[in-house]
Amino acid sequence: MAQIACGDVGVPRDPGWYWRNIEETRATQPVFGALASNIQPCAFWAGPVEPATVVRNAVPALILNSTGDPRTPYGPAVRLHQDMSGSRLVTLQDVRIHMTFRPGLSGYVNDAINTYFGDGTLPAEDTTCYADQPSP
């Protein structure tokens, strides 16, 4: 993971920047906040050698994100969806979890994923669903 992230964009080199992020996440992310916000190897590497990839296309893609995901923030998922005009966004509302494709969490999410992987069919529209919500 670090190699991929380090190759995308430059990151801050100031340890104080990371300390402030750790302190800001202690209350809301007591288990993984410090780990996820701590300084990574990228801070010691040279900057990227090529420009960042610009994603703007109409490729059909399923984007699924939980609003409470502690590792993949919801805002960037929304921006990716906006940049990929052919995508559909399935939002798992008010669930603090990273891996959303699991038995018993949301039948709607599982059906959307299984259908997309099975035959490439996207939901008809962007959807917000909830934990324990059965299939539509």
mmCIF file with all atom_site columns, C-alpha atoms in Angstrom:
data_model
loop_
_atom_site.group_PDB
_atom_site.id
_atom_site.type_symbol
_atom_site.label_atom_id
_atom_site.label_alt_id
_atom_site.label_comp_id
_atom_site.label_asym_id
_atom_site.label_entity_id
_atom_site.label_seq_id
_atom_site.pdbx_PDB_ins_code
_atom_site.Cartn_x
_atom_site.Cartn_y
_atom_site.Cartn_z
_atom_site.occupancy
_atom_site.B_iso_or_equiv
_atom_site.pdbx_formal_charge
_atom_site.auth_seq_id
_atom_site.auth_comp_id
_atom_site.auth_asym_id
_atom_site.auth_atom_id
_atom_site.pdbx_PDB_model_num
ATOM 1   C CA . MET A 1 1   ? 0.000   0.000   0.000   1.00 0.00 ? 1   MET A CA 1
ATOM 2   C CA . ALA A 1 2   ? 2.716   2.492   0.892   1.00 0.00 ? 2   ALA A CA 1
ATOM 3   C CA . GLN A 1 3   ? 4.438   2.056   -2.456  1.00 0.00 ? 3   GLN A CA 1
ATOM 4   C CA . ILE A 1 4   ? 1.236   2.866   -4.321  1.00 0.00 ? 4   ILE A CA 1
ATOM 5   C CA . ALA A 1 5   ? 0.374   5.870   -2.169  1.00 0.00 ? 5   ALA A CA 1
ATOM 6   C CA . CYS A 1 6   ? 3.932   7.183   -2.289  1.00 0.00 ? 6   CYS A CA 1
ATOM 7   C CA . GLY A 1 7   ? 3.928   7.104   -6.079  1.00 0.00 ? 7   GLY A CA 1
ATOM 8   C CA . ASP A 1 8   ? 0.733   9.139   -6.426  1.00 0.00 ? 8   ASP A CA 1
ATOM 9   C CA . VAL A 1 9   ? 1.524   12.498  -4.811  1.00 0.00 ? 9   VAL A CA 1
ATOM 10  C CA . GLY A 1 10  ? 4.061   14.138  -2.588  1.00 0.00 ? 10  GLY A CA 1
ATOM 11  C CA . VAL A 1 11  ? 3.311   14.116  1.132   1.00 0.00 ? 11  VAL A CA 1
ATOM 12  C CA . PRO A 1 12  ? 4.216   16.439  4.007   1.00 0.00 ? 12  PRO A CA 1
ATOM 13  C CA . ARG A 1 13  ? 7.676   15.946  5.486   1.00 0.00 ? 13  ARG A CA 1
ATOM 14  C CA . ASP A 1 14  ? 7.021   17.810  8.748   1.00 0.00 ? 14  ASP A CA 1
ATOM 15  C CA . PRO A 1 15  ? 6.553   15.373  11.689  1.00 0.00 ? 15  PRO A CA 1
ATOM 16  C CA . GLY A 1 16  ? 4.439   18.027  13.429  1.00 0.00 ? 16  GLY A CA 1
ATOM 17  C CA . TRP A 1 17  ? 1.849   17.767  10.658  1.00 0.00 ? 17  TRP A CA 1
ATOM 18  C CA . TYR A 1 18  ? 1.410   14.060  11.394  1.00 0.00 ? 18  TYR A CA 1
ATOM 19  C CA . TRP A 1 19  ? 1.301   14.637  15.154  1.00 0.00 ? 19  TRP A CA 1
ATOM 20  C CA . ARG A 1 20  ? -1.548  17.129  14.717  1.00 0.00 ? 20  ARG A CA 1
ATOM 21  C CA . ASN A 1 21  ? -3.477  14.582  12.609  1.00 0.00 ? 21  ASN A CA 1
ATOM 22  C CA . ILE A 1 22  ? -2.948  11.894  15.232  1.00 0.00 ? 22  ILE A CA 1
ATOM 23  C CA . GLU A 1 23  ? -4.235  14.191  17.968  1.00 0.00 ? 23  GLU A CA 1
ATOM 24  C CA . GLU A 1 24  ? -7.265  15.201  15.865  1.00 0.00 ? 24  GLU A CA 1
ATOM 25  C CA . THR A 1 25  ? -8.283  11.568  15.276  1.00 0.00 ? 25  THR A CA 1
ATOM 26  C CA . ARG A 1 26  ? -7.881  10.232  18.830  1.00 0.00 ? 26  ARG A CA 1
ATOM 27  C CA . ALA A 1 27  ? -11.504 10.855  19.857  1.00 0.00 ? 27  ALA A CA 1
ATOM 28  C CA . THR A 1 28  ? -13.190 9.701   16.653  1.00 0.00 ? 28  THR A CA 1
ATOM 29  C CA . GLN A 1 29  ? -10.791 6.880   15.698  1.00 0.00 ? 29  GLN A CA 1
ATOM 30  C CA . PRO A 1 30  ? -9.327  5.574   18.973  1.00 0.00 ? 30  PRO A CA 1
ATOM 31  C CA . VAL A 1 31  ? -8.112  2.253   17.582  1.00 0.00 ? 31  VAL A CA 1
ATOM 32  C CA . PHE A 1 32  ? -6.645  3.028   14.159  1.00 0.00 ? 32  PHE A CA 1
ATOM 33  C CA . GLY A 1 33  ? -6.527  6.843   14.041  1.00 0.00 ? 33  GLY A CA 1
ATOM 34  C CA . ALA A 1 34  ? -2.919  7.086   15.191  1.00 0.00 ? 34  ALA A CA 1
ATOM 35  C CA . LEU A 1 35  ? -1.795  4.296   12.868  1.00 0.00 ? 35  LEU A CA 1
ATOM 36  C CA . ALA A 1 36  ? -3.545  5.715   9.817   1.00 0.00 ? 36  ALA A CA 1
ATOM 37  C CA . SER A 1 37  ? -2.467  9.304   10.527  1.00 0.00 ? 37  SER A CA 1
ATOM 38  C CA . ASN A 1 38  ? 1.146   8.582   11.461  1.00 0.00 ? 38  ASN A CA 1
ATOM 39  C CA . ILE A 1 39  ? 4.148   9.395   9.295   1.00 0.00 ? 39  ILE A CA 1
ATOM 40  C CA . GLN A 1 40  ? 4.695   6.918   6.467   1.00 0.00 ? 40  GLN A CA 1
ATOM 41  C CA . PRO A 1 41  ? 7.774   6.060   4.373   1.00 0.00 ? 41  PRO A CA 1
ATOM 42  C CA . CYS A 1 42  ? 6.583   8.486   1.691   1.00 0.00 ? 42  CYS A CA 1
ATOM 43  C CA . ALA A 1 43  ? 7.713   11.417  3.823   1.00 0.00 ? 43  ALA A CA 1
ATOM 44  C CA . PHE A 1 44  ? 11.311  10.323  3.275   1.00 0.00 ? 44  PHE A CA 1
ATOM 45  C CA . TRP A 1 45  ? 11.105  9.496   -0.429  1.00 0.00 ? 45  TRP A CA 1
ATOM 46  C CA . ALA A 1 46  ? 11.670  11.738  -3.406  1.00 0.00 ? 46  ALA A CA 1
ATOM 47  C CA . GLY A 1 47  ? 8.540   13.205  -4.980  1.00 0.00 ? 47  GLY A CA 1
ATOM 48  C CA . PRO A 1 48  ? 6.660   11.469  -7.814  1.00 0.00 ? 48  PRO A CA 1
ATOM 49  C CA . VAL A 1 49  ? 8.490   11.352  -11.132 1.00 0.00 ? 49  VAL A CA 1
ATOM 50  C CA . GLU A 1 50  ? 5.395   11.749  -13.277 1.00 0.00 ? 50  GLU A CA 1
ATOM 51  C CA . PRO A 1 51  ? 2.244   13.847  -12.996 1.00 0.00 ? 51  PRO A CA 1
ATOM 52  C CA . ALA A 1 52  ? -0.700  12.560  -10.989 1.00 0.00 ? 52  ALA A CA 1
ATOM 53  C CA . THR A 1 53  ? -3.264  10.546  -12.938 1.00 0.00 ? 53  THR A CA 1
ATOM 54  C CA . VAL A 1 54  ? -6.339  12.514  -13.899 1.00 0.00 ? 54  VAL A CA 1
ATOM 55  C CA . VAL A 1 55  ? -9.511  10.436  -13.871 1.00 0.00 ? 55  VAL A CA 1
ATOM 56  C CA . ARG A 1 56  ? -12.280 11.814  -16.044 1.00 0.00 ? 56  ARG A CA 1
ATOM 57  C CA . ASN A 1 57  ? -14.143 9.243   -18.061 1.00 0.00 ? 57  ASN A CA 1
ATOM 58  C CA . ALA A 1 58  ? -17.443 7.506   -18.617 1.00 0.00 ? 58  ALA A CA 1
ATOM 59  C CA . VAL A 1 59  ? -16.300 3.978   -17.792 1.00 0.00 ? 59  VAL A CA 1
ATOM 60  C CA . PRO A 1 60  ? -19.122 2.088   -16.056 1.00 0.00 ? 60  PRO A CA 1
ATOM 61  C CA . ALA A 1 61  ? -17.928 1.289   -12.549 1.00 0.00 ? 61  ALA A CA 1
ATOM 62  C CA . LEU A 1 62  ? -19.487 0.469   -9.207  1.00 0.00 ? 62  LEU A CA 1
ATOM 63  C CA . ILE A 1 63  ? -18.178 2.648   -6.378  1.00 0.00 ? 63  ILE A CA 1
ATOM 64  C CA . LEU A 1 64  ? -19.187 1.589   -2.898  1.00 0.00 ? 64  LEU A CA 1
ATOM 65  C CA . ASN A 1 65  ? -18.266 3.435   0.280   1.00 0.00 ? 65  ASN A CA 1
ATOM 66  C CA . SER A 1 66  ? -19.429 3.623   3.865   1.00 0.00 ? 66  SER A CA 1
ATOM 67  C CA . THR A 1 67  ? -19.872 7.119   5.283   1.00 0.00 ? 67  THR A CA 1
ATOM 68  C CA . GLY A 1 68  ? -17.987 6.024   8.399   1.00 0.00 ? 68  GLY A CA 1
ATOM 69  C CA . ASP A 1 69  ? -15.137 4.164   6.706   1.00 0.00 ? 69  ASP A CA 1
ATOM 70  C CA . PRO A 1 70  ? -12.058 4.721   8.891   1.00 0.00 ? 70  PRO A CA 1
ATOM 71  C CA . ARG A 1 71  ? -9.575  3.965   6.052   1.00 0.00 ? 71  ARG A CA 1
ATOM 72  C CA . THR A 1 72  ? -11.248 5.246   2.875   1.00 0.00 ? 72  THR A CA 1
ATOM 73  C CA . PRO A 1 73  ? -12.943 8.580   3.548   1.00 0.00 ? 73  PRO A CA 1
ATOM 74  C CA . TYR A 1 74  ? -16.324 9.130   1.963   1.00 0.00 ? 74  TYR A CA 1
ATOM 75  C CA . GLY A 1 75  ? -15.546 12.519  0.379   1.00 0.00 ? 75  GLY A CA 1
ATOM 76  C CA . PRO A 1 76  ? -12.928 11.180  -2.062  1.00 0.00 ? 76  PRO A CA 1
ATOM 77  C CA . ALA A 1 77  ? -15.333 8.414   -3.131  1.00 0.00 ? 77  ALA A CA 1
ATOM 78  C CA . VAL A 1 78  ? -17.916 11.056  -4.002  1.00 0.00 ? 78  VAL A CA 1
ATOM 79  C CA . ARG A 1 79  ? -15.323 13.040  -5.969  1.00 0.00 ? 79  ARG A CA 1
ATOM 80  C CA . LEU A 1 80  ? -14.209 9.906   -7.849  1.00 0.00 ? 80  LEU A CA 1
ATOM 81  C CA . HIS A 1 81  ? -17.842 9.214   -8.698  1.00 0.00 ? 81  HIS A CA 1
ATOM 82  C CA . GLN A 1 82  ? -18.225 12.753  -10.025 1.00 0.00 ? 82  GLN A CA 1
ATOM 83  C CA . ASP A 1 83  ? -15.116 12.328  -12.181 1.00 0.00 ? 83  ASP A CA 1
ATOM 84  C CA . MET A 1 84  ? -16.303 8.963   -13.517 1.00 0.00 ? 84  MET A CA 1
ATOM 85  C CA . SER A 1 85  ? -19.558 9.974   -15.163 1.00 0.00 ? 85  SER A CA 1
ATOM 86  C CA . GLY A 1 86  ? -20.525 6.387   -16.016 1.00 0.00 ? 86  GLY A CA 1
ATOM 87  C CA . SER A 1 87  ? -20.235 5.155   -12.446 1.00 0.00 ? 87  SER A CA 1
ATOM 88  C CA . ARG A 1 88  ? -22.846 4.485   -9.786  1.00 0.00 ? 88  ARG A CA 1
ATOM 89  C CA . LEU A 1 89  ? -22.263 5.244   -6.125  1.00 0.00 ? 89  LEU A CA 1
ATOM 90  C CA . VAL A 1 90  ? -23.727 2.960   -3.469  1.00 0.00 ? 90  VAL A CA 1
ATOM 91  C CA . THR A 1 91  ? -23.435 4.600   -0.059  1.00 0.00 ? 91  THR A CA 1
ATOM 92  C CA . LEU A 1 92  ? -23.646 2.563   3.123   1.00 0.00 ? 92  LEU A CA 1
ATOM 93  C CA . GLN A 1 93  ? -24.971 5.248   5.451   1.00 0.00 ? 93  GLN A CA 1
ATOM 94  C CA . ASP A 1 94  ? -23.891 5.672   9.084   1.00 0.00 ? 94  ASP A CA 1
ATOM 95  C CA . VAL A 1 95  ? -21.775 2.526   9.259   1.00 0.00 ? 95  VAL A CA 1
ATOM 96  C CA . ARG A 1 96  ? -18.252 2.737   10.628  1.00 0.00 ? 96  ARG A CA 1
ATOM 97  C CA . ILE A 1 97  ? -16.630 -0.065  8.686   1.00 0.00 ? 97  ILE A CA 1
ATOM 98  C CA . HIS A 1 98  ? -14.068 -0.471  5.914   1.00 0.00 ? 98  HIS A CA 1
ATOM 99  C CA . MET A 1 99  ? -14.905 -3.814  4.310   1.00 0.00 ? 99  MET A CA 1
ATOM 100 C CA . THR A 1 100 ? -18.551 -3.480  3.286   1.00 0.00 ? 100 THR A CA 1
ATOM 101 C CA . PHE A 1 101 ? -18.885 -6.714  1.278   1.00 0.00 ? 101 PHE A CA 1
ATOM 102 C CA . ARG A 1 102 ? -19.631 -9.221  4.008   1.00 0.00 ? 102 ARG A CA 1
ATOM 103 C CA . PRO A 1 103 ? -22.488 -11.526 4.950   1.00 0.00 ? 103 PRO A CA 1
ATOM 104 C CA . GLY A 1 104 ? -25.153 -10.026 7.172   1.00 0.00 ? 104 GLY A CA 1
ATOM 105 C CA . LEU A 1 105 ? -24.101 -6.390  6.840   1.00 0.00 ? 105 LEU A CA 1
ATOM 106 C CA . SER A 1 106 ? -26.388 -5.188  4.031   1.00 0.00 ? 106 SER A CA 1
ATOM 107 C CA . GLY A 1 107 ? -28.287 -7.344  1.579   1.00 0.00 ? 107 GLY A CA 1
ATOM 108 C CA . TYR A 1 108 ? -28.603 -4.373  -0.732  1.00 0.00 ? 108 TYR A CA 1
ATOM 109 C CA . VAL A 1 109 ? -24.828 -3.812  -0.830  1.00 0.00 ? 109 VAL A CA 1
ATOM 110 C CA . ASN A 1 110 ? -24.134 -7.504  -1.394  1.00 0.00 ? 110 ASN A CA 1
ATOM 111 C CA . ASP A 1 111 ? -26.682 -7.706  -4.224  1.00 0.00 ? 111 ASP A CA 1
ATOM 112 C CA . ALA A 1 112 ? -25.245 -4.615  -5.927  1.00 0.00 ? 112 ALA A CA 1
ATOM 113 C CA . ILE A 1 113 ? -21.734 -6.073  -5.777  1.00 0.00 ? 113 ILE A CA 1
ATOM 114 C CA . ASN A 1 114 ? -22.741 -9.602  -6.825  1.00 0.00 ? 114 ASN A CA 1
ATOM 115 C CA . THR A 1 115 ? -24.787 -8.291  -9.758  1.00 0.00 ? 115 THR A CA 1
ATOM 116 C CA . TYR A 1 116 ? -21.983 -6.035  -10.949 1.00 0.00 ? 116 TYR A CA 1
ATOM 117 C CA . PHE A 1 117 ? -19.360 -8.789  -10.665 1.00 0.00 ? 117 PHE A CA 1
ATOM 118 C CA . GLY A 1 118 ? -21.769 -11.362 -12.136 1.00 0.00 ? 118 GLY A CA 1
ATOM 119 C CA . ASP A 1 119 ? -22.846 -9.613  -15.304 1.00 0.00 ? 119 ASP A CA 1
ATOM 120 C CA . GLY A 1 120 ? -21.567 -6.029  -15.205 1.00 0.00 ? 120 GLY A CA 1
ATOM 121 C CA . THR A 1 121 ? -24.951 -4.487  -14.447 1.00 0.00 ? 121 THR A CA 1
ATOM 122 C CA . LEU A 1 122 ? -24.855 -1.318  -12.375 1.00 0.00 ? 122 LEU A CA 1
ATOM 123 C CA . PRO A 1 123 ? -27.697 -0.128  -10.147 1.00 0.00 ? 123 PRO A CA 1
ATOM 124 C CA . ALA A 1 124 ? -30.126 2.091   -12.092 1.00 0.00 ? 124 ALA A CA 1
ATOM 125 C CA . GLU A 1 125 ? -29.156 5.095   -9.965  1.00 0.00 ? 125 GLU A CA 1
ATOM 126 C CA . ASP A 1 126 ? -26.952 6.140   -7.070  1.00 0.00 ? 126 ASP A CA 1
ATOM 127 C CA . THR A 1 127 ? -28.281 4.635   -3.871  1.00 0.00 ? 127 THR A CA 1
ATOM 128 C CA . THR A 1 128 ? -27.980 5.119   -0.135  1.00 0.00 ? 128 THR A CA 1
ATOM 129 C CA . CYS A 1 129 ? -28.590 2.041   1.967   1.00 0.00 ? 129 CYS A CA 1
ATOM 130 C CA . TYR A 1 130 ? -28.206 0.993   5.578   1.00 0.00 ? 130 TYR A CA 1
ATOM 131 C CA . ALA A 1 131 ? -26.860 -1.909  7.591   1.00 0.00 ? 131 ALA A CA 1
ATOM 132 C CA . ASP A 1 132 ? -29.324 -4.784  7.884   1.00 0.00 ? 132 ASP A CA 1
ATOM 133 C CA . GLN A 1 133 ? -31.231 -3.463  4.861   1.00 0.00 ? 133 GLN A CA 1
ATOM 134 C CA . PRO A 1 134 ? -32.579 -6.358  2.809   1.00 0.00 ? 134 PRO A CA 1
ATOM 135 C CA . SER A 1 135 ? -32.219 -6.582  -0.948  1.00 0.00 ? 135 SER A CA 1
ATOM 136 C CA . PRO A 1 136 ? -34.557 -4.321  -2.948  1.00 0.00 ? 136 PRO A CA 1
#
